[in-house]
Short mmCIF file of C-alpha atoms in Angstrom, two decimals:
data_model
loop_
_atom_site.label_atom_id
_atom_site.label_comp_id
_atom_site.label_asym_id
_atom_site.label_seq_id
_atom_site.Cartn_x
_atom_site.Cartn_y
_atom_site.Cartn_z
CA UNK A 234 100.42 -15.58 -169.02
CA UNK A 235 99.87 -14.70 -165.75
CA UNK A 236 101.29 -16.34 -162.66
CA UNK A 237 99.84 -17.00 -158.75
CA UNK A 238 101.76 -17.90 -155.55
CA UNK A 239 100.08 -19.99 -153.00
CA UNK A 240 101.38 -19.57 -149.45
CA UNK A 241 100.09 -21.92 -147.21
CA UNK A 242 100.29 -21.62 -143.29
CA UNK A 243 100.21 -24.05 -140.18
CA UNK A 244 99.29 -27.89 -140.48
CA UNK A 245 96.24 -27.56 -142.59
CA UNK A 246 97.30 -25.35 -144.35
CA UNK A 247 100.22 -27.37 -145.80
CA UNK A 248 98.25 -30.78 -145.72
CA UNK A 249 95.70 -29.18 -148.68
CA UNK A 250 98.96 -27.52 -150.17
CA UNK A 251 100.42 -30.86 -150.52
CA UNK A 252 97.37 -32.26 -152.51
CA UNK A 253 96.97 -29.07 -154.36
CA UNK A 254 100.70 -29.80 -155.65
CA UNK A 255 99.93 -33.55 -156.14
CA UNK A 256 96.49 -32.95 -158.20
CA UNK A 257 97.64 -30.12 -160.47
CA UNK A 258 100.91 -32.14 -161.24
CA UNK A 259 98.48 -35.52 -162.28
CA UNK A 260 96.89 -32.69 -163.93
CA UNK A 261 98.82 -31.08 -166.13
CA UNK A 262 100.29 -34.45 -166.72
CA UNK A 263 96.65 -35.61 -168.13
CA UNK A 264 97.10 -32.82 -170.49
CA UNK A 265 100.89 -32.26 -171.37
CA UNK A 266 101.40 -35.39 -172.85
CA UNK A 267 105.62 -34.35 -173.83
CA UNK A 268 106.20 -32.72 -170.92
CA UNK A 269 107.00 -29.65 -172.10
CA UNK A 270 107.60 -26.48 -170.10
CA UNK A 271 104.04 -24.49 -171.41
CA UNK A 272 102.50 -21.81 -170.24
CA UNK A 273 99.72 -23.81 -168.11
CA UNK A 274 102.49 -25.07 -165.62
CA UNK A 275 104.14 -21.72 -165.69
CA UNK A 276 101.17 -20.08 -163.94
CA UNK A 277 101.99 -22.21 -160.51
CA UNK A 278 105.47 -23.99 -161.65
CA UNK A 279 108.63 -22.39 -162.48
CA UNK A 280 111.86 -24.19 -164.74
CA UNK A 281 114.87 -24.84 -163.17
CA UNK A 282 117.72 -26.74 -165.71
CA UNK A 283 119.66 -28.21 -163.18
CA UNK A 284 122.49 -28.43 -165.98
CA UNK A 285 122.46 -24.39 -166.58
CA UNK A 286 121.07 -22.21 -163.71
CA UNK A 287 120.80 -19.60 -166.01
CA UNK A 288 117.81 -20.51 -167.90
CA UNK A 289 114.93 -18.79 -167.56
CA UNK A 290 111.34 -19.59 -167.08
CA UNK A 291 110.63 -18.20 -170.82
CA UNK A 292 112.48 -20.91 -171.98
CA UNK A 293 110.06 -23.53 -173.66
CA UNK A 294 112.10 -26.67 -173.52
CA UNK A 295 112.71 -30.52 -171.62
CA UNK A 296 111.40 -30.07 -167.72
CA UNK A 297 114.19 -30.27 -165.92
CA UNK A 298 113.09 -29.64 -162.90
CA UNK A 299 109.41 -27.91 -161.67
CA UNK A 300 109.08 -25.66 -158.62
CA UNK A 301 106.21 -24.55 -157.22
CA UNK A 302 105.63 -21.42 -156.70
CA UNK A 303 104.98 -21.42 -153.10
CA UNK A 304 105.87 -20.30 -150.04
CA UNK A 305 105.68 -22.57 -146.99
CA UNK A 306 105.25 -21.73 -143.36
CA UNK A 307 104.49 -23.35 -140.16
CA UNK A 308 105.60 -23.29 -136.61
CA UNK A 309 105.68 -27.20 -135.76
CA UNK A 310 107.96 -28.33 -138.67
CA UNK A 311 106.50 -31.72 -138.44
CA UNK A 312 104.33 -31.55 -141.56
CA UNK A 313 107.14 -29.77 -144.13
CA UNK A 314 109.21 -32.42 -143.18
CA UNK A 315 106.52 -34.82 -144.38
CA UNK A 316 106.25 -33.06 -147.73
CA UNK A 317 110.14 -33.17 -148.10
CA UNK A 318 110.99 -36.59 -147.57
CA UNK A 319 107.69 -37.53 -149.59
CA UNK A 320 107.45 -37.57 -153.50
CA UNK A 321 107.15 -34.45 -154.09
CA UNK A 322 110.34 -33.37 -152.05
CA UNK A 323 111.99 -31.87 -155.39
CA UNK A 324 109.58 -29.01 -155.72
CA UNK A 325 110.44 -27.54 -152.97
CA UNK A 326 113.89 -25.96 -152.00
CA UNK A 327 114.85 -24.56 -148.53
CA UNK A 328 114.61 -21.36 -149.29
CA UNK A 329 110.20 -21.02 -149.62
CA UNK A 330 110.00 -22.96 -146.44
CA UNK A 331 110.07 -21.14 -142.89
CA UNK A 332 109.86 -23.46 -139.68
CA UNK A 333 110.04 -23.61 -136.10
CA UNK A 334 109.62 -26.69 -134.05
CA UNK A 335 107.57 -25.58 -130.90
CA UNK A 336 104.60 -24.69 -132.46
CA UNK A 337 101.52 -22.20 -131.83
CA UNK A 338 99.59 -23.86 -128.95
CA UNK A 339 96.32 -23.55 -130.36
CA UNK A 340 97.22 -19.46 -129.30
CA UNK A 341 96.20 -16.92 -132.30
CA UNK A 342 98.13 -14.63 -130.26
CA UNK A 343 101.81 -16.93 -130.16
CA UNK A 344 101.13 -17.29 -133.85
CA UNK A 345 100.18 -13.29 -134.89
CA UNK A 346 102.05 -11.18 -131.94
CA UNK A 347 105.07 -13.82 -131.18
CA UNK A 348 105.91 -15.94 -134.35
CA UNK A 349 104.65 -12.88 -136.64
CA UNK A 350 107.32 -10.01 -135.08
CA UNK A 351 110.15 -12.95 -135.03
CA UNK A 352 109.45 -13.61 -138.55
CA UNK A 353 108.57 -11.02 -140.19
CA UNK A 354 112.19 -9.92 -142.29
CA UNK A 355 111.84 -13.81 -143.23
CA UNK A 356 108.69 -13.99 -144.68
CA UNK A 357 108.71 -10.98 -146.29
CA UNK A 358 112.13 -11.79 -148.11
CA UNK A 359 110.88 -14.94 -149.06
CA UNK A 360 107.56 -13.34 -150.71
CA UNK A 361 109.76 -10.88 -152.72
CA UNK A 362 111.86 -13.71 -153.83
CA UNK A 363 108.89 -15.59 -155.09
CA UNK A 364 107.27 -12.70 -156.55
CA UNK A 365 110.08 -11.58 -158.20
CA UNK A 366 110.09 -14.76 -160.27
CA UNK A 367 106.85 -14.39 -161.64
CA UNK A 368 106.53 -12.15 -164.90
CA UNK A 369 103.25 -11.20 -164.38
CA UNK A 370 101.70 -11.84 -160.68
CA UNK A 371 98.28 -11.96 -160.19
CA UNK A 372 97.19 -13.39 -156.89
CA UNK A 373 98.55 -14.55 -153.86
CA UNK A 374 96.36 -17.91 -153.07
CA UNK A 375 96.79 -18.17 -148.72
CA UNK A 376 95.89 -21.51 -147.48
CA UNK A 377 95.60 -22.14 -143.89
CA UNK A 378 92.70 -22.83 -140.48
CA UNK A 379 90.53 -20.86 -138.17
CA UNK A 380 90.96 -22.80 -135.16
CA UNK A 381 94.44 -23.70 -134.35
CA UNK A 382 97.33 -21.15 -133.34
CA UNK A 383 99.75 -20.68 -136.67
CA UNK A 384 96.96 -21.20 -139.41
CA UNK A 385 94.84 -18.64 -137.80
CA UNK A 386 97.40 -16.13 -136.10
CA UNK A 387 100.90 -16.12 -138.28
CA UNK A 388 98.12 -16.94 -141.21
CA UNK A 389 96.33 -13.54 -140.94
CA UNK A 390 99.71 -12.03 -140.10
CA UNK A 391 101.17 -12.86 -143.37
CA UNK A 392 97.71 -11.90 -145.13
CA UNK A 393 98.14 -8.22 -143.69
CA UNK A 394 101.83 -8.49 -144.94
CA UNK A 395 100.64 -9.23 -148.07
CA UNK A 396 98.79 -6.20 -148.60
CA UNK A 397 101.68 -3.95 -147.36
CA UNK A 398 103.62 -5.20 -149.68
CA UNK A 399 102.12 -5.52 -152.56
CA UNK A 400 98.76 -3.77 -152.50
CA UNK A 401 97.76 -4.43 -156.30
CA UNK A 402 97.89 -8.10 -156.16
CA UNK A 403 94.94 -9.94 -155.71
CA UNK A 404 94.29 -11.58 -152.25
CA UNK A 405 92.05 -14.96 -151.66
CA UNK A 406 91.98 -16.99 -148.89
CA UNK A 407 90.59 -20.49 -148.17
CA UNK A 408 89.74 -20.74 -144.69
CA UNK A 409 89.40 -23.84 -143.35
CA UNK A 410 86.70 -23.01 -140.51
CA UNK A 411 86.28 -25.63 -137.11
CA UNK A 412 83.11 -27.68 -136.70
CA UNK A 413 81.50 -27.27 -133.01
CA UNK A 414 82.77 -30.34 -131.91
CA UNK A 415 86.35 -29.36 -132.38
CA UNK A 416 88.88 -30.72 -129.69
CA UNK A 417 90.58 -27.20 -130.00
CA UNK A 418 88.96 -25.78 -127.15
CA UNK A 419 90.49 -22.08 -127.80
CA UNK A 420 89.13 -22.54 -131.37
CA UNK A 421 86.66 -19.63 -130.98
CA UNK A 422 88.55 -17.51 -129.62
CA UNK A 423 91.10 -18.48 -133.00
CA UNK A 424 88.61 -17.80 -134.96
CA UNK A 425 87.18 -14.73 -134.37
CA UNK A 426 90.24 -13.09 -134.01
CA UNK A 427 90.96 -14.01 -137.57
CA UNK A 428 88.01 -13.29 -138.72
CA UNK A 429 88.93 -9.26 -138.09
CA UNK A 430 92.07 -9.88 -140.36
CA UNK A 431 89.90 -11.33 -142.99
CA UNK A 432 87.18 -9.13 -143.46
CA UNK A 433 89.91 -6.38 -143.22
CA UNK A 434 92.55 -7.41 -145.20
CA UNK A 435 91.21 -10.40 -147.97
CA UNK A 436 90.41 -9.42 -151.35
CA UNK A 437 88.31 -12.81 -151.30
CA UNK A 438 87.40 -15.14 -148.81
CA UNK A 439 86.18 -18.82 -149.12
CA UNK A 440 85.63 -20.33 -146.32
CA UNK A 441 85.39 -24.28 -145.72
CA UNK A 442 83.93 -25.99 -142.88
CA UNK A 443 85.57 -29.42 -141.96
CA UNK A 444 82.24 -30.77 -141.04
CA UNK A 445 80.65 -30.17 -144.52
CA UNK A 446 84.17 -31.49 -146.16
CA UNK A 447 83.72 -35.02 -143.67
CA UNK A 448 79.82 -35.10 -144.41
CA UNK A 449 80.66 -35.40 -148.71
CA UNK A 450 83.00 -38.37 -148.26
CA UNK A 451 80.97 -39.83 -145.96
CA UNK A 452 78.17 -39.34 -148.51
CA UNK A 453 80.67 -40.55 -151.49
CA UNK A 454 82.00 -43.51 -149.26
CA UNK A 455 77.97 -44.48 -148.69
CA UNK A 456 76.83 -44.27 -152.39
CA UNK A 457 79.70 -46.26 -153.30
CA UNK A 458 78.98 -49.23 -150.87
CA UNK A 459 75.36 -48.93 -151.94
CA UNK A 460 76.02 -49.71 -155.30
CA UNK A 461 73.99 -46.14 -156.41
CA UNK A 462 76.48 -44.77 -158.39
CA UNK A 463 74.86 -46.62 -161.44
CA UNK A 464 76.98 -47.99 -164.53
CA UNK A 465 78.26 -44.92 -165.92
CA UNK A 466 79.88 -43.63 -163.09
CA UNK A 467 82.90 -44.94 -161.61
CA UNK A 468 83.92 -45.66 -157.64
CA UNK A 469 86.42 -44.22 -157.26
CA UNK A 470 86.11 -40.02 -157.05
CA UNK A 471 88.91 -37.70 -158.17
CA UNK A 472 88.03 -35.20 -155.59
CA UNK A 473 88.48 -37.44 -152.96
CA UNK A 474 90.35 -39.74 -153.58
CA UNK A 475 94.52 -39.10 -154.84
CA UNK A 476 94.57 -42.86 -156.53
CA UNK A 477 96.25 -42.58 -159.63
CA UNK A 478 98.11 -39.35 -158.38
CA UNK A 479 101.95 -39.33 -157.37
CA UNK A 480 100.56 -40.62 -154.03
CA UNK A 481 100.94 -44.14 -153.10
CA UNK A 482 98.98 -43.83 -149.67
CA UNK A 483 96.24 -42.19 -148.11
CA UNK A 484 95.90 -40.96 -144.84
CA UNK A 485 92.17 -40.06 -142.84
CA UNK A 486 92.31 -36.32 -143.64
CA UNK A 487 93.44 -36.66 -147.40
CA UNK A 488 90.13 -37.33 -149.01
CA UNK A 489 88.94 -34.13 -147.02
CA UNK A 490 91.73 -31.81 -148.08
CA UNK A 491 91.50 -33.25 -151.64
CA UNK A 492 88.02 -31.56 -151.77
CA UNK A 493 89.72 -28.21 -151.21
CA UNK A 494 92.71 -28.88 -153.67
CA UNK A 495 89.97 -29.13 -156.23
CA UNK A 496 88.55 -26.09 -155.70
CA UNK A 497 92.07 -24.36 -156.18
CA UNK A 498 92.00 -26.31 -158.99
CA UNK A 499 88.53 -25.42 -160.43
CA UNK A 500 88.94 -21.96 -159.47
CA UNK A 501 91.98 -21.14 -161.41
CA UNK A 502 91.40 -23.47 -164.02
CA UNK A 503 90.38 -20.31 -166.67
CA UNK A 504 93.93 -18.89 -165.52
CA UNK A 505 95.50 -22.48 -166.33
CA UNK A 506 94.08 -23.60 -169.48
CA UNK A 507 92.11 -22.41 -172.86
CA UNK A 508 88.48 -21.96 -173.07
CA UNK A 509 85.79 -20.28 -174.83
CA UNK A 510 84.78 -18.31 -171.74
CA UNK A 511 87.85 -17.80 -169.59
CA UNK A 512 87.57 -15.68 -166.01
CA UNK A 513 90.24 -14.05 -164.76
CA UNK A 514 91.00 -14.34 -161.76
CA UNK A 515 90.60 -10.92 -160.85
CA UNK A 516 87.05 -10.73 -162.40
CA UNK A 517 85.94 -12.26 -159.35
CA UNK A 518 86.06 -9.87 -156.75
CA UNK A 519 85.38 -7.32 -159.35
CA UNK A 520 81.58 -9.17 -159.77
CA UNK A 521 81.49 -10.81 -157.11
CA UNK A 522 82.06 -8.64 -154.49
CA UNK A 523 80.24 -5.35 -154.15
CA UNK A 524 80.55 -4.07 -151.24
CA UNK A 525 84.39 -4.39 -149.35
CA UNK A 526 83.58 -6.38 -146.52
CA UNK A 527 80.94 -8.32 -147.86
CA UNK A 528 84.01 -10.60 -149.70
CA UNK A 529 82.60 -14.02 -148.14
CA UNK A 530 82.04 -16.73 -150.97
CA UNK A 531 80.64 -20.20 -150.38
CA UNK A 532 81.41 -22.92 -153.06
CA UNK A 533 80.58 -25.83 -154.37
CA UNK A 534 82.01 -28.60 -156.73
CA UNK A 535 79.40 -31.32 -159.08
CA UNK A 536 79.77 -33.93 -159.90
CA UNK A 537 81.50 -35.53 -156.87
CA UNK A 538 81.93 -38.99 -158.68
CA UNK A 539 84.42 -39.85 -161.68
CA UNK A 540 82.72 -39.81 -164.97
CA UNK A 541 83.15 -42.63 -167.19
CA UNK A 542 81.39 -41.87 -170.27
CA UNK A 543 82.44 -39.18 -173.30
CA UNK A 544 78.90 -38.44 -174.50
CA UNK A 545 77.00 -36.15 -171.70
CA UNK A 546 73.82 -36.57 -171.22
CA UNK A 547 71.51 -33.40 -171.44
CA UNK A 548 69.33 -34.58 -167.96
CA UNK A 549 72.71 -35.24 -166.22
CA UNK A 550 73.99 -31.55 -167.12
CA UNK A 551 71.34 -30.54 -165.63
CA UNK A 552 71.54 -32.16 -162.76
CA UNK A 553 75.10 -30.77 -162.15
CA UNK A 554 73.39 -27.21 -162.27
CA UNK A 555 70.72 -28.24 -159.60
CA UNK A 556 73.32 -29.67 -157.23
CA UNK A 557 75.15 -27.01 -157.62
CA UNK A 558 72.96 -24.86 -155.72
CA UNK A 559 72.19 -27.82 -153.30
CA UNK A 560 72.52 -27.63 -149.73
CA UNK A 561 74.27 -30.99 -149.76
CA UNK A 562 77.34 -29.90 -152.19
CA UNK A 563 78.24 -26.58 -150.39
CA UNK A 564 81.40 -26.84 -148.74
CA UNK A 565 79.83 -24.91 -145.37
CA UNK A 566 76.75 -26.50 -143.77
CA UNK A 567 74.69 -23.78 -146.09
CA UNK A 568 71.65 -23.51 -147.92
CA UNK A 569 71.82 -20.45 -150.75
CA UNK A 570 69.42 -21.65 -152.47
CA UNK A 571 66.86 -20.05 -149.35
CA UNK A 572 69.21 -17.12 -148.82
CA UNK A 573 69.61 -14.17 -150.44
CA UNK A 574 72.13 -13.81 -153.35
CA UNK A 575 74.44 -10.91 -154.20
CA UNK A 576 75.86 -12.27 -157.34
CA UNK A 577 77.13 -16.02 -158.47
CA UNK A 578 79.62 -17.09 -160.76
CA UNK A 579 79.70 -20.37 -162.79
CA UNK A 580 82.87 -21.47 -163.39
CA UNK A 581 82.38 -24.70 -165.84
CA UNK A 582 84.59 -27.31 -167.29
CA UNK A 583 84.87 -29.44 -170.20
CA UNK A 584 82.61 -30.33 -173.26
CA UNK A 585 80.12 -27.91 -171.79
CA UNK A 586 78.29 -25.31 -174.47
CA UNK A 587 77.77 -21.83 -173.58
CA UNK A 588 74.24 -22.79 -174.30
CA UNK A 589 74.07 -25.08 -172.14
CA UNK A 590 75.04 -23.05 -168.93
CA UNK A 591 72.47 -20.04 -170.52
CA UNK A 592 69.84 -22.76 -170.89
CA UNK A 593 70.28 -23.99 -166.79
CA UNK A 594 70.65 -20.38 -165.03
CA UNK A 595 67.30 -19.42 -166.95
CA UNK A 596 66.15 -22.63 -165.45
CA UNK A 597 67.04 -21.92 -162.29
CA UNK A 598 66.86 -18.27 -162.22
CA UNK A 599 63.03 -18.71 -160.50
CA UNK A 600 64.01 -20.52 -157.60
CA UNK A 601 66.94 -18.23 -156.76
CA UNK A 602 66.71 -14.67 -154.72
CA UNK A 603 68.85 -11.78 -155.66
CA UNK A 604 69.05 -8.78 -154.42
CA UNK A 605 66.71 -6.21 -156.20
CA UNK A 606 69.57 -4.41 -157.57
CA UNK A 607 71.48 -6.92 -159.11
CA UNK A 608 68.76 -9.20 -160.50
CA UNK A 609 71.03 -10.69 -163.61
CA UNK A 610 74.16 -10.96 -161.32
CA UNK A 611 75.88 -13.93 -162.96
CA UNK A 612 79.32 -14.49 -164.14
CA UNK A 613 79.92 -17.16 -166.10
CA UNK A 614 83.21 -19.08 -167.35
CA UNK A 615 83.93 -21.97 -169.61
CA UNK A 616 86.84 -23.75 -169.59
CA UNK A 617 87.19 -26.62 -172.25
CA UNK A 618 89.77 -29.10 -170.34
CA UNK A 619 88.01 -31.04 -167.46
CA UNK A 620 89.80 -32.11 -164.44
CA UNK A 621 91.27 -35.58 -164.46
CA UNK A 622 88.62 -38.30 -164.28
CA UNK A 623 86.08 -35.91 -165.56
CA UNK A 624 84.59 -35.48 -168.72
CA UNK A 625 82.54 -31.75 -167.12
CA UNK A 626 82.71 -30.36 -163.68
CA UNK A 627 81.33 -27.11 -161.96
CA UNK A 628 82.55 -24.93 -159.03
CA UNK A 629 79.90 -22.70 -158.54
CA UNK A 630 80.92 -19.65 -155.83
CA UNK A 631 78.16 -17.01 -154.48
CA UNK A 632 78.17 -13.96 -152.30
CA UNK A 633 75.01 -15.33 -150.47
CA UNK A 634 73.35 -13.92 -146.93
CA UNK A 635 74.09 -17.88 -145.57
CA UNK A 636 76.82 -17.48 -144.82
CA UNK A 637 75.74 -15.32 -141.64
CA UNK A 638 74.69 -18.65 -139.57
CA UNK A 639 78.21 -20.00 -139.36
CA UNK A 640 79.04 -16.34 -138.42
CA UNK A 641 76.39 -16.13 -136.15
CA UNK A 642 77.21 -19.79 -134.13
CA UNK A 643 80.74 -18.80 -134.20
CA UNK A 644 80.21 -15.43 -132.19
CA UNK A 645 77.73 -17.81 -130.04
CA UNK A 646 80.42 -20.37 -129.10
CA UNK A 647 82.78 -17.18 -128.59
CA UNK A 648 80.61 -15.41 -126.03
CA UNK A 649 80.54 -18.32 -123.65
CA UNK A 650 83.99 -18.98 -123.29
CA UNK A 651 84.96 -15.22 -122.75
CA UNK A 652 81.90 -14.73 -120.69
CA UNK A 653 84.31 -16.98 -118.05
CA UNK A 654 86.97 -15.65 -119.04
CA UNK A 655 88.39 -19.17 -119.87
CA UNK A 656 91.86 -19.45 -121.29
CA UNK A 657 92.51 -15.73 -121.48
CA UNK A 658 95.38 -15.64 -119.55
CA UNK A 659 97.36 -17.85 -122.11
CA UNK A 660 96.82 -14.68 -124.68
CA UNK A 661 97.38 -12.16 -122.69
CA UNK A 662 100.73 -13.13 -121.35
CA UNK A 663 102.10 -12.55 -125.09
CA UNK A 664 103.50 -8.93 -125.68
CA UNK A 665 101.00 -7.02 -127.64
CA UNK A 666 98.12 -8.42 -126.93
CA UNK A 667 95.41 -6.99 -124.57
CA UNK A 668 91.85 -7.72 -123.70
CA UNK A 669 91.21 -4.45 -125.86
CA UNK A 670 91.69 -7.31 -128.93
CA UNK A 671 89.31 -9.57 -128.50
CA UNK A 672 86.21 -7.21 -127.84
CA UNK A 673 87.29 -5.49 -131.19
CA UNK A 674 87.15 -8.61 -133.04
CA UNK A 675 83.92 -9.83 -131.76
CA UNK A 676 82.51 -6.27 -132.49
CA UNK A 677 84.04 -6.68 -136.19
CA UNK A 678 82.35 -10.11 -136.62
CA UNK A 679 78.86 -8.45 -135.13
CA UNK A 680 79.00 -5.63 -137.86
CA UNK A 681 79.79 -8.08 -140.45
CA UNK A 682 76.47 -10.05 -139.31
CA UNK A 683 74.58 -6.85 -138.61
CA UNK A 684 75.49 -5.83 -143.09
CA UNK A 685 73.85 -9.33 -143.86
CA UNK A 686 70.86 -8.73 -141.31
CA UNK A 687 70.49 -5.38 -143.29
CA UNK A 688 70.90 -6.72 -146.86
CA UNK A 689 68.06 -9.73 -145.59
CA UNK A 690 66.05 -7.17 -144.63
CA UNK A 691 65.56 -5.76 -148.58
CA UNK A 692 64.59 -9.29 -149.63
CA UNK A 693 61.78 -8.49 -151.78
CA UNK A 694 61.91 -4.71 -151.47
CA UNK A 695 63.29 -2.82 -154.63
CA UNK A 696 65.88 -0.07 -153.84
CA UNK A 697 66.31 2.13 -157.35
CA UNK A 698 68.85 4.18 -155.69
CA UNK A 699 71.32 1.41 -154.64
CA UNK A 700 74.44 0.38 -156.80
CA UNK A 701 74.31 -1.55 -159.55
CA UNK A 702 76.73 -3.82 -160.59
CA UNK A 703 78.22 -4.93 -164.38
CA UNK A 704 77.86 -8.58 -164.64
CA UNK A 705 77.53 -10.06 -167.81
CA UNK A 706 77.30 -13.58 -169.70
#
């Protein structure tokens, strides 16, 4: 079995963390009914018998004791502290977590040039020591925001650690991007100086906006009042709400980060647990991504609602395929389904037939534009348990041209702050960092648009010479 670390950087990045943790402990709860150390939990826990150190994680017997497998990092400690004096304190132990207390300042450069040269032994030690208890790594999961100063500075710091050190292990990286009414005013600047790291350094990308996360649970929140959800579905939504979790209390920007836990959760689900139709993890770059910097996915998760009954009907399946590709369930303000597609994987859970997913992308197949070389680029994957409060769910992720927009408006909002030259000065007091920097990144970021202009551009033209890639059902 193979085993992931998550490392999750700044505030954001260890507010999601903590619900990841939360949900994939109710999780494998749901399904481990004796609580016995399997080889699910292994592939983000590790055993620790408090009673004999020298067990090892191979050992199959009582939990004593879970850790995470996780390494924890951010520059205002005010957060970790949270997560150690909450419930879930014991999965931790001082020596994944790395904190300062005087934080970035909303300053990509503090957090990359500063906090990255001062802790850069640290963090590196502390990967090793986490990698080194794995038996098989995979992937290195990296957690953490565009807009502030540690999430987006130390965050692409310890991505381009990451693949000094170990170069053969998968990279993705959620990115939680800033809506344009962010109260980080340096958030462009953030941004697109992270952006370089990414498209140079990720393996995978999947970036989140927090406007699309607030617009679902305001959706959810309004259905519910409404009374639409109908008698077979329940109120109360497992991906956004942690009721029923280890969590007693909710606070605004839970419901929001729960979303993203449960992608983690969807995503590596095939890694986690048995199915007919597993991915590996590593299957999706391989598919998914075929040219390097072109490694931008944008998800979505159906049903947003807790299921109630065991029986599925066939016109609610296929509904979860259609919203799928909706507009309203992507998790950036995007619309695939009117862009062009590069490939798509379906990653499925639950009492779902292989037939049944073959059945809804012919279905859907019409509406959808692909590029003219890689017409049936689909990967699929079944996984047979659902998530908690599910009886079938669906992450879909797709290399899709619509992604260039939030590109584009980013670049936009850039531009007219450095066209003033506003804030600059609080960068370019930090050693290492010039003005040279930011007109590199914001000629990265218009190269990466200018490759999706290009690849619009053959929408509808056939190209027999161009690559063609392997994806199969």
């Amino acid at each position: 079995m193979t085993q992931s670390v998550v490392v999750q950087v700044g505030q954001c990045g260890n507010q999601i963390g903590c619900r990841f943790w939360d949900l994939a402990l109710r999780e494998h709860a749901a399904v481990n009914k004796k609580g016995v150390y399997d080889e699910a939990i292994s592939s983000f826990f590790r055993n620790v018998d408090s009673r004999n150190r020298n067990v090892p994680d191979s050992h199959r017997g009582k939990i004593c004791s879970l850790k995470a497998r996780a390494v924890l990092i951010d520059m205002e400690e005010g957060v970790v502290n949270e997560i150690l004096q909450g419930p879930m304190k014991d999965l931790f132990d001082s020596k994944q977590l790395i904190t300062d207390v005087s934080g970035s300042g909303n300053n990509w450069a503090v957090g990359n040039r500063l906090y990255g040269s001062q802790y850069r032994e640290q963090i590196v030690d502390n990967l090793r020591r986490t990698a080194e208890q794995c038996d098989c790594l995979q992937c290195f999961f990296v957690i953490h925001s565009m807009g502030g100063g540690t999430g987006s500075g130390l965050g692409t710091f310890v991505l381009k650690l990451l693949e000094d050190e170990f170069p053969e292990v998968c990279r993705f990286v959620t990115a939680v991007y800033p809506s344009a009414e962010d109260d980080v005013i340096t958030s462009p600047y953030n941004s697109v100086l992270a952006m370089k790291e990414l498209t140079e350094h990720a393996d995978c990308v999947l970036p989140i906006e927090n406007q699309s996360l607030n617009d679902i649970v305001n959706k959810i929140d309004q259905m519910a009042r409404s009374g639409k959800l109908g008698s077979t579905i329940k109120q109360n939504s497992p991906v956004t709400s942690s009721k029923g979790a280890i969590k007693e209390t909710e606070k605004p920007f839970d419901a929001m980060n729960n979303i993203v836990a449960n992608l983690l959760l969807n995503l590596t689900s095939s890694a986690r647990f048995e199915g007919s139709l597993n991915i590996d993890l590593n299957e999706i770059s391989m598919n998914l991504v075929p040219f390097p910097h072109l490694h931008y996915l944008t998800s979505s998760l159906t049903p947003l609602y807790t299921l109630s009954d065991v029986n599925i009907p066939s016109r609610r399946l296929d509904q979860m395929f259609s919203d799928a590709f909706s507009k309203d369930h992507q998790l950036i303000r995007a619309d695939p389904k009117h862009n062009l597609y590069l490939a798509c994987a379906l990653m499925v859970r639950g009492n779902v037939q292989i037939s049944d997913l073959r059945r809804n992308i012919e279905r859907l197949k019409p509406s959808l534009h692909f590029v003219s070389w890689n017409q049936e680029g689909w990967k699929t994957g079944l996984c047979s348990v659902p998530p908690v409060g599910h009886s079938h769910s669906l992450l879909a992720l797709a290399n899709n041209t619509c992604v260039k927009p939030t590109f584009v408006e980013l670049r936009d909002r850039f531009s007219k702050l450095y066209k003033k030259k506003a804030h600059l000065h609080h960068y370019l007091h930090v050693d290492g960092m010039e003005q040279s920097c930011f007109t590199e990144a914001v000629s990265s970021l218009s190269s990466l648009i200018e490759e999706y202009n290009q690849l619009d551009a053959t929408r509808g033209v056939f190209i027999p010479d161009s690559p063609r890639l392997s994806i199969a059902l």
